[in-house]
Each structure stands twice: as structure tokens, then as C-alpha cells.
Amino acid sequence: MSNTYGDWLRAQREAAGLTQQQLADMAIMTRSHISHIEAGRRIPSQEDARRLDMALNTGNVLSSFLPEQNAAVADYFEAARQLEQQATVIREFALSFVPGILQTEKYARAVLGMGFPPLDEIERDKAVVARLDRSQILRNPTAPVVWALLDEAVLRRPIGNPQLMAEQLNHIVELVESTRIRAHIIPFSLGYHPLLENMLTLMWFEDQPPVAYSEGLHMGKLHDAPSVVEALQGRYNLALSDALPLKESLALLKATAKGFEEHD
């Protein structure tokens, strides 16, 4: 996002003679949260902005001129997208599609082009760019730590053409073989498993409690209640314990990719 907002916040804080920690204490926030906002990496909530206005005596400027959300991302996902960029650990479960941060450009374009009514070319391009931007977190060689738990349906269901699917699965193979991520497959043979109802993302942070994000058809929910997050973590752990080990999961990914490559 544009950093005009963050720069203005920093200028007001410095004019008031406050450190980030002092402002954080006055606004009942963490210092790292203030740092993220000033650097343009995070948009404050309406309540955070209101408290910042009170602490800095800036009227309602910070709460009235919040940066616009990313229009190329579904409204219900925006808060999760922001947190995804700050997470130190991400655990994904995918039921139907490859998780967004692992998608190739061709796969993302195919997925985003299948809706009806269809997006026009400009809107689809914006959505593809927004999705690929999310994957930039994987450019850091060590953080966030990413685990991908994939239902076998993600591998088997053809999206686009066979060559596209082979490229997508080989991309995941490369990420696993480089040790950048771990991927485990829940095989069809398992039958029922605890995550069969929805996709799920679990996130951990340095400066705040963990959260969970679940998503269904045209709806998503960010969960921050400790009891709910703990319950969803438990479900994830149960499903992971029944998944194929890393070596076997990698072999299945490679075999499925080869099958798509050999498709007539």
C-alpha cells in the first residue's frame, strides 16, 4: 500500500517527541504494530486509528483517512491477507485449490478466470497480480515457516490444461525440495478427516496471539478467540497426523505431475 499514511503517522509521533514504544503504550498497542504501520506494511483497524488520534491529539485524521483496502482481494479476505504478510509461521490446508501463496501465474489466472459472470480482462489481471504479490513472502529463504496440508483432490482435479497442472505441481515440488516449505498430502484412501469441511489457514506472529482463517463459498472468517483458534489448531494437527509423510507426499506430487505431462 502507499506509505503516505505511515509517513504522516511517523511525522506526528516525532513532532510529539514520542518513541514508538511510548506511542504504543498510550494507544494500547504493541511497538512492532506501530512500526509496521509506519513502514506501510499494515493498515490499522478503525479502533487502532481512533486510539492513535487520541494519543497524538490529531482529531480524527488517522481514523478518517485510512488507506483503501486492496480492491483486487475479496473483502472478507483482506484482514487475513494483511496478517499473512506479517506471520512468522503459516500452516495451510487446501481442500480444492492450491493455496494462494503457492500458486503459479498460469494456475492463478485459470482459477480466477473460471467464475461466472466472468471478470473482465483488467479486473482479472489485477486479481492475478494481487495473488502473486502474496507469494512474495516466499522470497525470504527462511520466514515465514510454511506448511501446506493438501487434500489429494487438489492434485487430481485438473484446473486449466494438463501442462498447466504439471507446472503447478512441479512448482510445489521445487519449493519442497529446496526445503522452503513442507507439504503433506491427505490421500483419498483416508476417507473422512477433520478438515474436510473448509479450507483453513493458521498463522503465528512475533508480536500478537495466533489467528486462524477459514473460508467457504464466497465467505471467509478470521478467528482470533483463543478457544476457537486452539480448536482449529487441534483439527489441523489431527489431519496432519493422518497425512502421508513428507517423502511419500513428494513422490505423489511428482507422479501426479508426470501423469499430467504425459496426458495426450
Coordinates of C-alpha atoms in Angstrom, one line a residue:
M1 CA 0.0 0.0 0.0
S2 CA 1.1 3.6 -0.3
N3 CA 3.1 4.7 2.7
T4 CA 1.8 8.3 2.8
Y5 CA -0.3 7.3 5.8
G6 CA 2.6 5.7 7.6
D7 CA 4.9 8.6 6.9
W8 CA 2.4 11.0 8.3
L9 CA 1.9 9.0 11.4
R10 CA 5.7 8.9 12.0
A11 CA 5.9 12.7 11.5
Q12 CA 3.2 13.3 14.0
R13 CA 4.8 10.9 16.5
E14 CA 8.2 12.5 16.2
A15 CA 6.7 16.0 16.4
A16 CA 5.1 15.0 19.7
G17 CA 8.5 13.8 20.9
L18 CA 7.4 10.2 21.3
T19 CA 9.2 6.9 20.6
Q20 CA 7.3 4.1 19.0
Q21 CA 7.1 2.4 22.4
Q22 CA 5.7 5.4 24.1
L23 CA 3.1 5.9 21.5
A24 CA 2.3 2.2 21.6
D25 CA 1.8 2.4 25.4
M26 CA -0.5 5.5 25.0
A27 CA -2.6 3.9 22.3
I28 CA -2.7 0.4 23.9
M29 CA -0.9 -1.2 21.0
T30 CA 2.5 -3.0 20.5
R31 CA 5.6 -1.2 19.4
S32 CA 6.0 -3.6 16.5
H33 CA 2.4 -2.8 15.3
I34 CA 3.3 0.9 15.3
S35 CA 6.5 0.0 13.3
H36 CA 4.5 -2.0 10.8
I37 CA 2.0 0.8 10.2
E38 CA 4.7 3.5 9.9
A39 CA 6.6 1.3 7.4
G40 CA 3.4 0.8 5.3
R41 CA 3.3 -2.9 6.0
R42 CA 0.0 -2.9 7.9
I43 CA -3.3 -0.9 7.9
P44 CA -4.6 -0.1 11.4
S45 CA -8.1 -1.1 12.3
Q46 CA -10.6 1.7 12.8
E47 CA -10.3 1.3 16.6
D48 CA -6.5 1.4 16.4
A49 CA -6.6 4.6 14.3
R50 CA -9.1 6.2 16.8
R51 CA -6.7 5.5 19.7
L52 CA -3.8 6.8 17.7
D53 CA -5.7 10.0 17.0
M54 CA -6.4 10.4 20.8
A55 CA -2.8 9.7 21.7
L56 CA -1.4 12.2 19.2
N57 CA -4.2 14.7 19.6
T58 CA -4.8 14.7 15.8
G59 CA -8.6 15.0 15.9
N60 CA -10.0 12.3 13.7
V61 CA -7.4 12.5 10.9
L62 CA -5.9 9.0 11.3
S63 CA -9.3 7.3 11.6
S64 CA -10.9 9.3 8.7
F65 CA -8.2 8.7 6.1
L66 CA -7.4 5.1 6.5
P67 CA -5.8 3.7 3.3
E68 CA -8.1 1.9 1.0
Q69 CA -8.2 -1.9 1.2
N70 CA -6.9 -3.9 -1.7
A71 CA -9.8 -3.9 -4.2
A72 CA -8.4 -6.9 -6.0
V73 CA -8.9 -9.1 -3.0
A74 CA -12.2 -10.2 -1.7
D75 CA -13.5 -8.1 1.2
Y76 CA -13.7 -11.0 3.6
F77 CA -10.1 -12.0 2.9
E78 CA -8.4 -8.5 3.3
A79 CA -7.7 -8.7 7.0
A80 CA -6.2 -12.2 6.6
R81 CA -4.1 -11.0 3.7
Q82 CA -2.6 -8.3 5.8
L83 CA -1.8 -10.7 8.6
E84 CA -0.4 -13.2 6.2
Q85 CA 2.3 -10.7 5.3
Q86 CA 3.4 -10.5 8.9
A87 CA 3.2 -14.1 10.0
T88 CA 6.3 -16.0 11.2
V89 CA 4.6 -19.4 10.7
I90 CA 1.8 -20.2 8.2
R91 CA 0.0 -23.6 8.1
E92 CA -2.3 -24.0 5.1
F93 CA -4.9 -26.6 4.5
A94 CA -6.4 -26.8 1.0
L95 CA -9.4 -28.8 0.0
S96 CA -9.9 -27.9 -3.6
F97 CA -7.4 -25.4 -4.9
V98 CA -3.6 -24.9 -4.4
P99 CA -3.2 -22.3 -1.6
G100 CA -2.8 -18.8 -3.0
I101 CA 0.8 -18.2 -1.8
L102 CA 1.8 -21.4 -3.7
Q103 CA 0.0 -20.7 -7.0
T104 CA 1.9 -20.1 -10.3
E105 CA 0.7 -17.3 -12.5
K106 CA -0.9 -19.6 -15.0
Y107 CA -2.8 -21.6 -12.3
A108 CA -3.9 -18.3 -10.6
R109 CA -5.1 -16.9 -13.9
A110 CA -7.1 -20.1 -14.7
V111 CA -8.7 -20.2 -11.3
L112 CA -9.6 -16.5 -11.4
G113 CA -10.9 -16.8 -14.9
M114 CA -13.4 -19.6 -14.1
G115 CA -16.0 -17.5 -12.3
F116 CA -19.4 -16.6 -13.7
P117 CA -20.2 -13.9 -14.6
P118 CA -16.5 -13.7 -15.7
L119 CA -14.2 -10.9 -14.7
D120 CA -13.2 -8.5 -17.4
E121 CA -9.6 -8.7 -18.5
I122 CA -8.5 -5.7 -16.5
E123 CA -10.1 -6.9 -13.3
R124 CA -8.7 -10.4 -13.8
D125 CA -5.2 -9.1 -14.3
K126 CA -5.5 -7.1 -11.1
A127 CA -6.7 -10.1 -9.2
V128 CA -3.8 -12.2 -10.6
V129 CA -1.2 -9.6 -9.6
A130 CA -2.7 -9.4 -6.1
R131 CA -2.5 -13.1 -5.7
L132 CA 1.1 -13.3 -7.0
D133 CA 2.0 -10.5 -4.7
R134 CA 1.1 -12.7 -1.8
S135 CA 3.6 -15.3 -2.8
Q136 CA 6.5 -12.8 -2.5
I137 CA 6.7 -13.8 1.2
L138 CA 8.4 -17.0 0.0
R139 CA 11.3 -14.9 -1.4
N140 CA 12.7 -14.7 2.1
P141 CA 14.6 -18.0 2.4
T142 CA 13.6 -18.7 6.0
A143 CA 10.5 -16.9 7.1
P144 CA 7.6 -17.4 7.3
V145 CA 7.8 -21.1 8.0
V146 CA 5.2 -22.6 5.7
W147 CA 3.5 -26.0 6.0
A148 CA 1.0 -27.0 3.3
L149 CA -1.5 -29.7 4.0
L150 CA -3.3 -30.7 0.8
D151 CA -6.2 -32.9 0.2
E152 CA -5.5 -35.3 -2.7
A153 CA -8.3 -33.6 -4.6
V154 CA -6.1 -30.5 -5.0
L155 CA -3.6 -32.6 -7.0
R156 CA -6.1 -34.7 -9.0
R157 CA -8.7 -32.1 -10.1
P158 CA -7.5 -30.6 -13.4
I159 CA -7.5 -26.8 -13.5
G160 CA -6.9 -25.4 -16.9
N161 CA -4.9 -27.8 -19.1
P162 CA -2.7 -30.7 -18.2
Q163 CA 0.5 -28.8 -18.9
L164 CA -0.6 -26.0 -16.5
M165 CA -1.3 -28.6 -13.8
A166 CA 2.1 -30.2 -14.3
E167 CA 3.8 -26.8 -13.9
Q168 CA 1.9 -26.0 -10.8
L169 CA 2.6 -29.4 -9.1
N170 CA 6.3 -29.2 -10.1
H171 CA 6.4 -25.7 -8.6
I172 CA 5.3 -27.2 -5.2
V173 CA 7.9 -30.0 -5.6
E174 CA 10.6 -27.4 -6.2
L175 CA 9.6 -25.5 -3.0
V176 CA 9.6 -28.7 -1.0
E177 CA 12.9 -30.0 -2.4
S178 CA 14.5 -26.6 -1.7
T179 CA 13.3 -27.0 1.9
R180 CA 11.5 -23.7 1.7
I181 CA 8.2 -25.4 2.6
R182 CA 6.9 -28.7 3.8
A183 CA 3.9 -30.3 2.0
H184 CA 1.8 -33.3 3.1
I185 CA -1.0 -35.0 1.2
I186 CA -4.1 -36.3 2.7
P187 CA -4.9 -39.3 0.5
F188 CA -8.4 -40.2 -0.8
S189 CA -7.9 -43.6 0.9
L190 CA -8.2 -42.0 4.3
G191 CA -11.8 -41.1 3.8
Y192 CA -13.1 -38.6 6.3
H193 CA -10.7 -36.3 8.0
P194 CA -11.2 -33.4 10.5
L195 CA -10.7 -30.6 7.9
L196 CA -13.0 -32.0 5.2
E197 CA -15.5 -29.1 5.5
N198 CA -13.4 -26.0 4.7
M199 CA -10.0 -24.6 3.8
L200 CA -8.1 -23.4 6.8
T201 CA -5.0 -21.1 7.4
L202 CA -3.3 -20.9 10.8
M203 CA -0.9 -18.0 11.5
W204 CA 1.5 -17.3 14.3
F205 CA 3.3 -13.9 14.9
E206 CA 6.1 -12.4 16.9
D207 CA 4.0 -9.7 18.5
Q208 CA 0.4 -11.0 18.8
P209 CA -1.5 -14.1 19.5
P210 CA -2.1 -16.7 16.7
V211 CA -5.1 -16.5 14.5
A212 CA -7.0 -18.8 12.1
Y213 CA -8.8 -18.1 8.9
S214 CA -11.4 -20.4 7.4
E215 CA -13.1 -20.0 4.1
G216 CA -16.1 -21.4 2.2
L217 CA -18.1 -20.4 -0.8
H218 CA -17.9 -16.5 -1.1
M219 CA -17.3 -16.2 2.6
G220 CA -14.4 -16.2 5.0
K221 CA -13.9 -15.6 8.7
L222 CA -10.9 -14.5 10.7
H223 CA -10.9 -16.2 14.1
D224 CA -8.9 -14.7 17.0
A225 CA -10.8 -16.1 20.0
P226 CA -8.2 -18.3 21.8
S227 CA -10.6 -21.2 22.3
V228 CA -11.6 -21.2 18.7
V229 CA -8.0 -20.9 17.4
E230 CA -6.9 -23.7 19.7
A231 CA -9.7 -25.9 18.5
L232 CA -8.9 -25.3 14.8
Q233 CA -5.2 -25.9 15.5
G234 CA -6.2 -29.3 17.1
R235 CA -8.2 -30.2 14.0
Y236 CA -5.2 -29.3 11.8
N237 CA -2.9 -31.4 13.9
L238 CA -5.2 -34.4 13.8
A239 CA -5.4 -34.2 10.0
L240 CA -1.7 -33.7 9.6
S241 CA -1.1 -36.8 11.8
D242 CA -3.1 -38.9 9.3
A243 CA -1.4 -37.4 6.1
L244 CA 1.3 -39.0 4.1
P245 CA 4.8 -38.4 5.4
L246 CA 6.9 -35.8 3.5
K247 CA 8.8 -38.4 1.4
E248 CA 5.7 -40.1 0.3
S249 CA 3.8 -36.8 -0.3
L250 CA 6.7 -35.6 -2.5
A251 CA 6.6 -38.9 -4.5
L252 CA 2.8 -38.5 -5.1
L253 CA 3.3 -34.9 -6.2
K254 CA 5.9 -35.9 -8.7
A255 CA 3.9 -38.9 -10.0
T256 CA 0.8 -36.8 -10.5
A257 CA 2.8 -34.1 -12.2
K258 CA 4.3 -36.7 -14.6
G259 CA 0.8 -38.0 -15.3
F260 CA -0.3 -34.6 -16.4
E261 CA 2.8 -34.2 -18.5
E262 CA 2.2 -37.4 -20.3
H263 CA -1.5 -36.6 -20.9
D264 CA -2.4 -36.6 -24.6

